[in-house]
Each structure stands twice: as C-alpha cells, then as structure tokens.
Amino acid sequence: MPLQRVVEYSVEQWADEVAATMTGDRRGTAVAIAKAALASRGRHDMPTAALGIAGPSGGPVPRRGAAMLAPERRSHPAAVVMALAGLLVAVGCAAEGARDLHALFAMIGLL
C-alpha cells in the first residue's frame, strides 16, 4: 500500500504541474486544489484517490498546495545526463546477465 500512495501522489502532483503550466498560474492552481479538497470533504461518492485526499486529515493536499506555491523546480542538465548514464549501465548489466545465463544453460546442456 505505501507504494500505491506514492504513485497516486506523484500522478496527482504531475497533473497539478501540467495544470499550472497550461494556465500559467501556479497560485491559481494551488487555490483550485484547495477548493476541490474542501468541496469534496464529507462526500463519500467522490473518488478520493483522484483528488489525492486520504480522509478527514486532508492527506497529501497541503503538500500539493505547498508544492504549487514554491518556486518551480527546473531539472539540471547534469542530472538528466546522469540519469541516462545510469539507465545505460543498467541495460548493459541486464544484457550481460542474460548472456551469462544463456552461456550457463548451454554449458549444462539445457539449450
């Protein structure tokens, strides 16, 4: 369940960022998030996961609003390069492991 909450929060925050980009108003997006949370309070027919609300405590809505009010984060080019390098290393390791497994199966006569 914790992974599900993290994924739900990440998807909701991503949707918030898209909305802020489309409207060009991060503060307005934060206000809309807060209004949606208040409007859905006490209603059991609303899909709470879609709004990122985890019950009467408010769930991650305050964090999402704070993220909208904080300065927009930009990805650093070096971070992108490092992420791609890490992905390349992982793919290389997986390919090497598959090759070794194939060689092992061939050595014991399964292939």
Short mmCIF file of C-alpha atoms in Angstrom, two decimals:
data_model
loop_
_atom_site.label_atom_id
_atom_site.label_comp_id
_atom_site.label_asym_id
_atom_site.label_seq_id
_atom_site.Cartn_x
_atom_site.Cartn_y
_atom_site.Cartn_z
CA MET A 1 0.00 0.00 0.00
CA PRO A 2 2.75 2.59 0.65
CA LEU A 3 3.89 2.32 -2.99
CA GLN A 4 0.33 2.89 -4.15
CA ARG A 5 0.14 6.12 -2.12
CA VAL A 6 3.45 7.34 -3.52
CA VAL A 7 2.32 6.63 -7.08
CA GLU A 8 -1.05 8.31 -6.52
CA TYR A 9 0.63 11.39 -5.03
CA SER A 10 3.18 11.55 -7.85
CA VAL A 11 0.49 11.30 -10.52
CA GLU A 12 -1.60 13.98 -8.82
CA GLN A 13 1.40 16.28 -8.46
CA TRP A 14 2.27 15.71 -12.12
CA ALA A 15 -1.31 16.63 -13.07
CA ASP A 16 -1.02 19.75 -10.89
CA GLU A 17 2.18 20.75 -12.68
CA VAL A 18 0.53 20.24 -16.07
CA ALA A 19 -2.42 22.37 -14.98
CA ALA A 20 -0.09 25.09 -13.71
CA THR A 21 1.84 25.05 -16.97
CA MET A 22 -1.32 25.20 -19.07
CA THR A 23 -2.84 28.05 -17.09
CA GLY A 24 0.42 29.83 -16.36
CA ASP A 25 -0.77 30.44 -12.79
CA ARG A 26 0.76 28.28 -10.06
CA ARG A 27 -1.04 30.16 -7.28
CA GLY A 28 -4.39 29.75 -9.04
CA THR A 29 -3.72 26.05 -9.40
CA ALA A 30 -2.97 25.80 -5.66
CA VAL A 31 -6.24 27.59 -4.89
CA ALA A 32 -8.13 25.19 -7.20
CA ILE A 33 -6.56 22.19 -5.42
CA ALA A 34 -7.63 23.58 -2.05
CA LYS A 35 -11.17 24.32 -3.26
CA ALA A 36 -11.54 20.82 -4.69
CA ALA A 37 -10.39 19.35 -1.37
CA LEU A 38 -12.86 21.47 0.60
CA ALA A 39 -15.72 20.76 -1.79
CA SER A 40 -15.20 17.01 -1.54
CA ARG A 41 -14.98 16.90 2.26
CA GLY A 42 -17.78 14.83 3.73
CA ARG A 43 -18.93 13.45 0.38
CA HIS A 44 -18.48 9.72 0.10
CA ASP A 45 -19.40 9.46 -3.57
CA MET A 46 -16.36 11.49 -4.71
CA PRO A 47 -13.32 9.49 -5.86
CA THR A 48 -10.87 10.44 -3.14
CA ALA A 49 -7.86 8.87 -4.87
CA ALA A 50 -8.45 11.08 -7.90
CA LEU A 51 -8.25 14.16 -5.69
CA GLY A 52 -5.38 12.83 -3.58
CA ILE A 53 -7.43 13.04 -0.39
CA ALA A 54 -6.94 10.38 2.25
CA GLY A 55 -9.86 11.10 4.52
CA PRO A 56 -10.65 13.74 7.12
CA SER A 57 -7.00 14.60 7.78
CA GLY A 58 -6.67 16.06 4.30
CA GLY A 59 -3.98 13.65 3.15
CA PRO A 60 -1.40 15.00 0.73
CA VAL A 61 -3.44 18.03 -0.35
CA PRO A 62 -1.47 20.51 1.81
CA ARG A 63 1.80 19.17 0.37
CA ARG A 64 0.48 19.50 -3.17
CA GLY A 65 -0.64 23.06 -2.49
CA ALA A 66 2.72 23.93 -0.94
CA ALA A 67 4.49 22.46 -3.98
CA MET A 68 2.45 24.74 -6.23
CA LEU A 69 3.28 27.81 -4.13
CA ALA A 70 7.02 27.01 -4.01
CA PRO A 71 9.26 28.23 -6.83
CA GLU A 72 9.09 25.98 -9.86
CA ARG A 73 11.83 23.35 -9.90
CA ARG A 74 13.91 23.03 -13.02
CA SER A 75 15.81 19.88 -13.88
CA HIS A 76 19.55 20.33 -14.04
CA PRO A 77 21.16 19.15 -17.32
CA ALA A 78 23.80 17.19 -15.39
CA ALA A 79 21.05 15.30 -13.56
CA VAL A 80 19.47 14.30 -16.87
CA VAL A 81 22.84 13.11 -18.20
CA MET A 82 23.50 11.13 -15.01
CA ALA A 83 20.05 9.52 -15.16
CA LEU A 84 20.60 8.48 -18.78
CA ALA A 85 24.07 7.13 -17.91
CA GLY A 86 22.56 5.12 -15.05
CA LEU A 87 19.92 3.73 -17.38
CA LEU A 88 22.58 2.77 -19.91
CA VAL A 89 24.61 0.98 -17.22
CA ALA A 90 21.51 -0.88 -16.00
CA VAL A 91 20.64 -2.03 -19.53
CA GLY A 92 24.23 -3.14 -20.07
CA CYS A 93 24.22 -5.12 -16.83
CA ALA A 94 20.94 -6.79 -17.73
CA ALA A 95 22.27 -7.74 -21.18
CA GLU A 96 25.48 -9.14 -19.66
CA GLY A 97 23.46 -11.15 -17.14
CA ALA A 98 21.25 -12.56 -19.90
CA ARG A 99 24.34 -13.52 -21.91
CA ASP A 100 25.88 -15.23 -18.88
CA LEU A 101 22.64 -17.10 -18.15
CA HIS A 102 22.47 -18.27 -21.76
CA ALA A 103 26.09 -19.48 -21.56
CA LEU A 104 25.34 -21.31 -18.31
CA PHE A 105 22.30 -23.05 -19.81
CA ALA A 106 24.37 -24.02 -22.86
CA MET A 107 27.15 -25.37 -20.61
CA ILE A 108 24.79 -27.64 -18.64
CA GLY A 109 23.00 -28.79 -21.80
CA LEU A 110 19.63 -27.11 -21.45
CA LEU A 111 19.98 -25.27 -24.75
#
